[in-house]
PDB file of C-alpha atoms in Angstrom:
ATOM      1  CA  MET A  28     -78.349 -23.716  49.321  1.00 58.00           C
ATOM      2  CA  LEU A  29     -75.452 -25.805  48.089  1.00 56.00           C
ATOM      3  CA  ASP A  30     -77.419 -26.847  45.034  1.00 64.00           C
ATOM      4  CA  LYS A  31     -77.961 -23.220  44.086  1.00 63.00           C
ATOM      5  CA  ARG A  32     -74.217 -22.516  44.330  1.00 69.00           C
ATOM      6  CA  VAL A  33     -73.374 -25.526  42.193  1.00 59.00           C
ATOM      7  CA  THR A  34     -75.957 -24.504  39.646  1.00 71.00           C
ATOM      8  CA  SER A  35     -74.567 -20.950  39.585  1.00 71.00           C
ATOM      9  CA  VAL A  36     -71.005 -22.204  39.071  1.00 63.00           C
ATOM     10  CA  ILE A  37     -72.131 -24.480  36.242  1.00 70.00           C
ATOM     11  CA  GLU A  38     -73.917 -21.609  34.537  1.00 73.00           C
ATOM     12  CA  GLU A  39     -70.867 -19.333  34.823  1.00 74.00           C
ATOM     13  CA  ALA A  40     -68.625 -22.077  33.443  1.00 73.00           C
ATOM     14  CA  SER A  41     -71.018 -22.581  30.537  1.00 77.00           C
ATOM     15  CA  ILE A  42     -70.977 -18.857  29.772  1.00 78.00           C
ATOM     16  CA  LEU A  43     -67.157 -18.779  29.839  1.00 76.00           C
ATOM     17  CA  THR A  44     -66.999 -21.849  27.606  1.00 80.00           C
ATOM     18  CA  ASP A  45     -69.298 -20.226  25.064  1.00 77.00           C
ATOM     19  CA  ALA A  46     -67.173 -17.057  25.113  1.00 78.00           C
ATOM     20  CA  VAL A  47     -63.999 -19.072  24.555  1.00 77.00           C
ATOM     21  CA  ASP A  48     -65.614 -20.956  21.676  1.00 80.00           C
ATOM     22  CA  VAL A  49     -66.617 -17.680  20.050  1.00 79.00           C
ATOM     23  CA  ARG A  50     -63.088 -16.362  20.442  1.00 83.00           C
ATOM     24  CA  VAL A  51     -61.570 -19.523  18.993  1.00 82.00           C
ATOM     25  CA  ASP A  52     -63.930 -19.349  16.020  1.00 84.00           C
ATOM     26  CA  GLY A  53     -62.865 -15.738  15.425  1.00 83.00           C
ATOM     27  CA  VAL A  54     -59.169 -16.622  15.550  1.00 83.00           C
ATOM     28  CA  GLN A  55     -59.721 -19.551  13.194  1.00 86.00           C
ATOM     29  CA  ALA A  56     -61.502 -17.265  10.732  1.00 85.00           C
ATOM     30  CA  GLU A  57     -58.566 -14.835  10.820  1.00 85.00           C
ATOM     31  CA  VAL A  58     -56.094 -17.676  10.229  1.00 84.00           C
ATOM     32  CA  ASN A  59     -58.093 -18.918   7.240  1.00 85.00           C
ATOM     33  CA  LEU A  60     -58.173 -15.390   5.820  1.00 83.00           C
ATOM     34  CA  LEU A  61     -54.397 -15.066   6.169  1.00 82.00           C
ATOM     35  CA  LYS A  62     -53.890 -18.412   4.451  1.00 80.00           C
ATOM     36  CA  ARG A  63     -55.975 -17.277   1.502  1.00 80.00           C
ATOM     37  CA  VAL A  64     -54.044 -14.011   1.219  1.00 74.00           C
ATOM     38  CA  VAL A  65     -50.688 -15.801   1.346  1.00 72.00           C
ATOM     39  CA  GLY A  66     -51.872 -18.311  -1.220  1.00 69.00           C
ATOM     40  CA  ARG A  67     -52.813 -15.520  -3.610  1.00 63.00           C
ATOM     41  CA  ASP A  68     -49.378 -13.912  -3.242  1.00 57.00           C
ATOM     42  CA  GLU A  69     -47.679 -17.204  -4.060  1.00 56.00           C
ATOM     43  CA  ASP A  70     -49.779 -17.584  -7.185  1.00 58.00           C
ATOM     44  CA  ARG A  71     -48.660 -14.219  -8.494  1.00 59.00           C
ATOM     45  CA  ALA A  72     -45.730 -14.015 -10.868  1.00 57.00           C
ATOM     46  CA  PRO A  73     -42.467 -12.962  -9.157  1.00 62.00           C
ATOM     47  CA  ILE A  74     -41.583  -9.331  -9.593  1.00 64.00           C
ATOM     48  CA  SER A  75     -38.463  -9.012 -11.715  1.00 70.00           C
ATOM     49  CA  LYS A  76     -35.609  -7.034 -10.178  1.00 75.00           C
ATOM     50  CA  VAL A  77     -34.517  -3.866 -11.861  1.00 78.00           C
ATOM     51  CA  LYS A  78     -31.172  -4.507 -13.510  1.00 81.00           C
ATOM     52  CA  VAL A  79     -28.823  -1.584 -13.297  1.00 80.00           C
ATOM     53  CA  PRO A  80     -26.705  -1.368 -16.437  1.00 81.00           C
ATOM     54  CA  ASP A  81     -23.002  -2.003 -15.956  1.00 81.00           C
ATOM     55  CA  PRO A  82     -20.765   1.015 -16.406  1.00 78.00           C
ATOM     56  CA  LYS A  83     -19.164   1.230 -19.785  1.00 80.00           C
ATOM     57  CA  PRO A  84     -15.447   0.462 -19.767  1.00 82.00           C
ATOM     58  CA  PHE A  85     -13.100   3.368 -20.260  1.00 79.00           C
ATOM     59  CA  GLY A  86     -11.500   3.630 -23.657  1.00 86.00           C
ATOM     60  CA  GLU A  87      -7.747   4.003 -24.012  1.00 87.00           C
ATOM     61  CA  ALA A  88      -7.985   7.717 -24.833  1.00 86.00           C
ATOM     62  CA  GLU A  89     -10.186   8.301 -21.774  1.00 88.00           C
ATOM     63  CA  LYS A  90      -7.670   6.532 -19.518  1.00 88.00           C
ATOM     64  CA  VAL A  91      -4.894   8.770 -20.793  1.00 88.00           C
ATOM     65  CA  SER A  92      -7.030  11.897 -20.434  1.00 88.00           C
ATOM     66  CA  ILE A  93      -8.111  11.076 -16.861  1.00 89.00           C
ATOM     67  CA  THR A  94      -4.558  10.176 -15.822  1.00 88.00           C
ATOM     68  CA  SER A  95      -3.219  13.471 -17.162  1.00 89.00           C
ATOM     69  CA  MET A  96      -5.570  15.347 -14.815  1.00 90.00           C
ATOM     70  CA  TYR A  97      -3.721  13.945 -11.791  1.00 91.00           C
ATOM     71  CA  LEU A  98      -0.182  14.706 -12.965  1.00 89.00           C
ATOM     72  CA  THR A  99       1.708  17.313 -10.961  1.00 88.00           C
ATOM     73  CA  GLY A 100       5.062  19.074 -10.863  1.00 88.00           C
ATOM     74  CA  ASP A 101       7.707  17.991 -13.368  1.00 87.00           C
ATOM     75  CA  VAL A 102       5.471  15.227 -14.690  1.00 87.00           C
ATOM     76  CA  LYS A 103       2.759  17.740 -15.562  1.00 90.00           C
ATOM     77  CA  LEU A 104       5.333  19.948 -17.321  1.00 90.00           C
ATOM     78  CA  TRP A 105       6.637  16.941 -19.253  1.00 88.00           C
ATOM     79  CA  TRP A 106       3.106  16.038 -20.343  1.00 89.00           C
ATOM     80  CA  ARG A 107       2.389  19.525 -21.661  1.00 88.00           C
ATOM     81  CA  THR A 108       5.707  19.520 -23.519  1.00 88.00           C
ATOM     82  CA  CYS A 109       4.837  16.164 -25.090  1.00 86.00           C
ATOM     83  CA  LEU A 110       1.500  17.487 -26.322  1.00 84.00           C
ATOM     84  CA  SER A 111       3.169  20.552 -27.834  1.00 84.00           C
ATOM     85  CA  ASP A 112       6.020  18.590 -29.443  1.00 82.00           C
ATOM     86  CA  ASP A 113       3.711  15.920 -30.836  1.00 78.00           C
ATOM     87  CA  ALA A 114       1.525  18.554 -32.458  1.00 75.00           C
ATOM     88  CA  SER A 115       4.440  20.505 -33.970  1.00 79.00           C
ATOM     89  CA  SER A 116       6.458  17.533 -35.233  1.00 78.00           C
ATOM     90  CA  ASN A 117       3.514  15.391 -36.385  1.00 77.00           C
ATOM     91  CA  ARG A 118       4.547  12.534 -34.100  1.00 79.00           C
ATOM     92  CA  ASP A 119       2.105   9.895 -32.947  1.00 81.00           C
ATOM     93  CA  LYS A 120       0.200  11.077 -29.891  1.00 84.00           C
ATOM     94  CA  ILE A 121       0.162   9.164 -26.638  1.00 87.00           C
ATOM     95  CA  GLU A 122      -3.332   7.750 -26.840  1.00 86.00           C
ATOM     96  CA  THR A 123      -3.122   4.390 -25.060  1.00 89.00           C
ATOM     97  CA  TRP A 124      -2.612   3.485 -21.435  1.00 88.00           C
ATOM     98  CA  ALA A 125       0.221   1.067 -22.227  1.00 89.00           C
ATOM     99  CA  VAL A 126       2.200   3.714 -24.134  1.00 89.00           C
ATOM    100  CA  LEU A 127       1.675   6.289 -21.376  1.00 89.00           C
ATOM    101  CA  LYS A 128       2.947   3.900 -18.695  1.00 87.00           C
ATOM    102  CA  LYS A 129       6.013   3.062 -20.774  1.00 86.00           C
ATOM    103  CA  GLU A 130       6.802   6.737 -21.415  1.00 87.00           C
ATOM    104  CA  LEU A 131       6.443   7.614 -17.737  1.00 86.00           C
ATOM    105  CA  LYS A 132       8.690   4.750 -16.643  1.00 82.00           C
ATOM    106  CA  ASP A 133      11.334   5.550 -19.258  1.00 81.00           C
ATOM    107  CA  LYS A 134      11.334   9.230 -18.319  1.00 82.00           C
ATOM    108  CA  PHE A 135      11.027   9.250 -14.538  1.00 80.00           C
ATOM    109  CA  LEU A 136      11.869   5.761 -13.252  1.00 74.00           C
ATOM    110  CA  PRO A 137      15.617   5.172 -12.724  1.00 71.00           C
ATOM    111  CA  CYS A 138      17.006   2.389 -14.877  1.00 71.00           C
ATOM    112  CA  ASN A 139      18.388   0.530 -11.839  1.00 72.00           C
ATOM    113  CA  THR A 140      15.161   0.629  -9.820  1.00 75.00           C
ATOM    114  CA  SER A 141      14.513  -3.096 -10.103  1.00 76.00           C
ATOM    115  CA  TRP A 142      18.102  -3.932  -9.160  1.00 77.00           C
ATOM    116  CA  SER A 143      17.996  -1.595  -6.145  1.00 81.00           C
ATOM    117  CA  ALA A 144      14.681  -3.095  -5.048  1.00 81.00           C
ATOM    118  CA  ARG A 145      16.115  -6.624  -5.257  1.00 82.00           C
ATOM    119  CA  GLU A 146      19.121  -5.561  -3.205  1.00 83.00           C
ATOM    120  CA  SER A 147      16.844  -3.980  -0.602  1.00 84.00           C
ATOM    121  CA  LEU A 148      14.755  -7.167  -0.496  1.00 83.00           C
ATOM    122  CA  TRP A 149      17.877  -9.192   0.190  1.00 82.00           C
ATOM    123  CA  LYS A 150      18.856  -6.824   3.027  1.00 85.00           C
ATOM    124  CA  SER A 151      15.337  -6.501   4.449  1.00 86.00           C
ATOM    125  CA  LYS A 152      15.033  -8.133   7.875  1.00 90.00           C
ATOM    126  CA  HIS A 153      12.220  -8.597  10.369  1.00 89.00           C
ATOM    127  CA  THR A 154      13.440  -6.455  13.278  1.00 88.00           C
ATOM    128  CA  GLY A 155      10.251  -4.663  14.341  1.00 87.00           C
ATOM    129  CA  THR A 156       6.688  -5.924  14.123  1.00 88.00           C
ATOM    130  CA  VAL A 157       5.587  -8.489  11.550  1.00 88.00           C
ATOM    131  CA  ARG A 158       3.156  -5.969  10.068  1.00 88.00           C
ATOM    132  CA  ASP A 159       5.939  -3.434   9.504  1.00 90.00           C
ATOM    133  CA  TYR A 160       8.005  -6.095   7.736  1.00 89.00           C
ATOM    134  CA  VAL A 161       5.044  -7.037   5.520  1.00 89.00           C
ATOM    135  CA  LYS A 162       4.518  -3.379   4.549  1.00 89.00           C
ATOM    136  CA  GLU A 163       8.198  -2.870   3.746  1.00 89.00           C
ATOM    137  CA  PHE A 164       8.421  -6.056   1.674  1.00 88.00           C
ATOM    138  CA  SER A 165       5.212  -5.303  -0.252  1.00 86.00           C
ATOM    139  CA  SER A 166       6.433  -1.777  -1.013  1.00 87.00           C
ATOM    140  CA  LEU A 167       9.750  -3.061  -2.383  1.00 84.00           C
ATOM    141  CA  MET A 168       7.985  -5.664  -4.529  1.00 85.00           C
ATOM    142  CA  LEU A 169       6.221  -2.890  -6.450  1.00 82.00           C
ATOM    143  CA  ASP A 170       9.537  -2.158  -8.200  1.00 80.00           C
ATOM    144  CA  VAL A 171      10.342  -5.804  -9.003  1.00 80.00           C
ATOM    145  CA  TRP A 172       8.544  -7.068 -12.088  1.00 73.00           C
ATOM    146  CA  ASN A 173      10.151 -10.337 -13.197  1.00 78.00           C
ATOM    147  CA  MET A 174      10.705 -12.335 -10.007  1.00 82.00           C
ATOM    148  CA  SER A 175       9.223 -15.822  -9.797  1.00 85.00           C
ATOM    149  CA  GLU A 176       6.689 -16.745  -7.129  1.00 85.00           C
ATOM    150  CA  GLU A 177       9.148 -19.169  -5.555  1.00 86.00           C
ATOM    151  CA  ASP A 178      11.860 -16.495  -5.266  1.00 86.00           C
ATOM    152  CA  LYS A 179       9.378 -14.031  -3.752  1.00 86.00           C
ATOM    153  CA  LEU A 180       8.368 -16.606  -1.152  1.00 87.00           C
ATOM    154  CA  PHE A 181      11.997 -17.462  -0.362  1.00 88.00           C
ATOM    155  CA  ASN A 182      13.003 -13.805   0.062  1.00 86.00           C
ATOM    156  CA  PHE A 183      10.021 -13.079   2.293  1.00 90.00           C
ATOM    157  CA  LEU A 184      10.526 -16.080   4.583  1.00 88.00           C
ATOM    158  CA  SER A 185      14.302 -15.688   4.814  1.00 89.00           C
ATOM    159  CA  GLY A 186      13.914 -12.158   6.181  1.00 90.00           C
ATOM    160  CA  LEU A 187      11.587 -13.217   8.994  1.00 90.00           C
ATOM    161  CA  GLN A 188      12.673 -14.112  12.496  1.00 90.00           C
ATOM    162  CA  THR A 189      12.989 -17.838  13.213  1.00 90.00           C
ATOM    163  CA  TRP A 190       9.769 -18.149  15.205  1.00 90.00           C
ATOM    164  CA  ALA A 191       7.753 -16.482  12.414  1.00 88.00           C
ATOM    165  CA  GLN A 192       9.343 -18.704   9.754  1.00 87.00           C
ATOM    166  CA  THR A 193       8.512 -21.802  11.785  1.00 89.00           C
ATOM    167  CA  GLU A 194       4.879 -20.768  12.275  1.00 88.00           C
ATOM    168  CA  LEU A 195       4.310 -19.982   8.584  1.00 87.00           C
ATOM    169  CA  ARG A 196       5.917 -23.252   7.472  1.00 88.00           C
ATOM    170  CA  ARG A 197       3.706 -25.083   9.974  1.00 89.00           C
ATOM    171  CA  GLN A 198       0.657 -23.504   8.305  1.00 88.00           C
ATOM    172  CA  GLY A 199       1.874 -24.799   4.931  1.00 87.00           C
ATOM    173  CA  VAL A 200       1.738 -21.535   2.974  1.00 84.00           C
ATOM    174  CA  LYS A 201       2.580 -22.004  -0.707  1.00 83.00           C
ATOM    175  CA  ASP A 202       2.235 -18.583  -2.377  1.00 84.00           C
ATOM    176  CA  MET A 203       2.789 -14.908  -1.621  1.00 84.00           C
ATOM    177  CA  LEU A 204      -0.873 -14.032  -1.114  1.00 85.00           C
ATOM    178  CA  SER A 205      -1.394 -16.714   1.531  1.00 86.00           C
ATOM    179  CA  VAL A 206       1.951 -16.106   3.251  1.00 86.00           C
ATOM    180  CA  ILE A 207       1.371 -12.340   3.559  1.00 85.00           C
ATOM    181  CA  THR A 208      -2.179 -12.905   4.820  1.00 85.00           C
ATOM    182  CA  ALA A 209      -0.974 -15.434   7.389  1.00 87.00           C
ATOM    183  CA  ALA A 210       1.988 -13.279   8.441  1.00 85.00           C
ATOM    184  CA  ASP A 211      -0.238 -10.253   8.956  1.00 80.00           C
ATOM    185  CA  ARG A 212      -2.251 -12.276  11.504  1.00 82.00           C
ATOM    186  CA  LEU A 213       0.750 -13.411  13.539  1.00 81.00           C
ATOM    187  CA  VAL A 214       1.056 -12.139  17.087  1.00 71.00           C
ATOM    188  CA  ASP A 215       4.429 -10.453  17.475  1.00 61.00           C
ATOM    189  CA  PHE A 216       6.877 -12.277  19.675  1.00 58.00           C
ATOM    190  CA  ARG A 217      10.035 -10.189  19.740  1.00 51.00           C
ATOM    191  CA  VAL A 218      13.102 -12.238  20.564  1.00 46.00           C
ATOM    192  CA  ALA A 219      15.730 -10.297  22.470  1.00 43.00           C
ATOM    193  CA  THR A 220      18.813  -9.787  20.304  1.00 45.00           C
ATOM    194  CA  SER A 221      22.406  -9.176  21.367  1.00 45.00           C
ATOM    195  CA  CYS A 222      21.865  -5.458  20.720  1.00 48.00           C
ATOM    196  CA  ASP A 223      18.896  -5.465  23.092  1.00 53.00           C
ATOM    197  CA  LEU A 224      20.908  -7.220  25.796  1.00 52.00           C
ATOM    198  CA  GLU A 225      23.805  -4.810  25.351  1.00 58.00           C
ATOM    199  CA  LYS A 226      21.426  -1.853  25.581  1.00 59.00           C
ATOM    200  CA  LYS A 227      19.974  -3.230  28.816  1.00 60.00           C
ATOM    201  CA  LYS A 228      23.483  -3.576  30.259  1.00 64.00           C
ATOM    202  CA  LYS A 229      24.292   0.027  29.349  1.00 64.00           C
ATOM    203  CA  ASP A 230      21.046   1.262  30.881  1.00 65.00           C
ATOM    204  CA  SER A 231      21.672  -0.675  34.081  1.00 64.00           C
ATOM    205  CA  GLY A 232      25.244   0.680  34.201  1.00 59.00           C
ATOM    206  CA  LYS A 233      23.965   4.231  33.893  1.00 59.00           C
ATOM    207  CA  GLU A 234      21.506   3.648  36.733  1.00 59.00           C
ATOM    208  CA  LYS A 235      24.285   2.264  38.937  1.00 55.00           C
ATOM    209  CA  GLY A 236      26.476   5.257  38.106  1.00 56.00           C
ATOM    210  CA  LYS A 237      23.727   7.655  39.046  1.00 56.00           C
ATOM    211  CA  SER A 238      23.065   5.840  42.310  1.00 54.00           C
ATOM    212  CA  GLY A 239      26.811   5.784  43.104  1.00 55.00           C
ATOM    213  CA  LYS A 240      27.176   9.495  42.508  1.00 52.00           C
ATOM    214  CA  GLY A 241      24.112  10.153  44.597  1.00 55.00           C
ATOM    215  CA  GLY A 242      25.539   8.100  47.471  1.00 55.00           C
ATOM    216  CA  ARG A 243      28.888   9.927  47.411  1.00 58.00           C
ATOM    217  CA  MET A 244      27.170  13.316  47.355  1.00 57.00           C
ATOM    218  CA  GLU A 245      25.033  12.318  50.323  1.00 60.00           C
ATOM    219  CA  SER A 246      28.069  11.217  52.353  1.00 60.00           C
ATOM    220  CA  LEU A 247      29.851  14.506  51.595  1.00 56.00           C
ATOM    221  CA  ARG A 248      26.815  16.454  52.788  1.00 61.00           C
ATOM    222  CA  LYS A 249      26.765  14.507  56.055  1.00 56.00           C
ATOM    223  CA  ARG A 250      30.479  15.154  56.663  1.00 57.00           C
ATOM    224  CA  SER A 251      30.115  18.892  56.030  1.00 56.00           C
ATOM    225  CA  THR A 252      27.149  19.012  58.426  1.00 54.00           C
ATOM    226  CA  ARG A 253      29.097  17.310  61.202  1.00 53.00           C
ATOM    227  CA  ARG A 254      31.896  19.848  60.880  1.00 52.00           C
TER     228      ARG A 254
END
């Protein structure tokens, strides 16, 4: 009886082994097929990418024409007057971007803009957040054209609070681009100024006054009730 069971188990194991062998052979055949397909793809020539042509640069006349479309108000009126006057007096037309910028600055930009911007830079101080100071300084610099990189850096750093100056000097910033990028990442640490302390004293005084008045009113109510 035992021999029959052993024989049966051996036969079942043999059948399973044959099935596994067949399965392994099938998987191996699939792997070989995939290898051949991949090998064929590698032998093929690489497909060239489609190159999109670069846009053609705008000519000077096109720059002037496109800019004129966005003029509004008095500037638009001035532009139309220029076109009419140039045509009637045979003057040279404004046909280059450089000439248009110069004409616009001469006509609409105050002559003391750069001086006023420099004065505002000198007065600009870091009193709020660092980001607000960076925005204000960058906006003022748009009207300053002939300031050296060293002077820009000095003006920017001198307007910062002491802790911000120390941190930026520790990072070793050397130019405006790096100093503005580093300053924009600083975590604001607002140092209490004398104005802040004075404001706190006033606020606390007001609170005490209110509490004092409230106490006197309460005592008067109690007295009137007793009577």
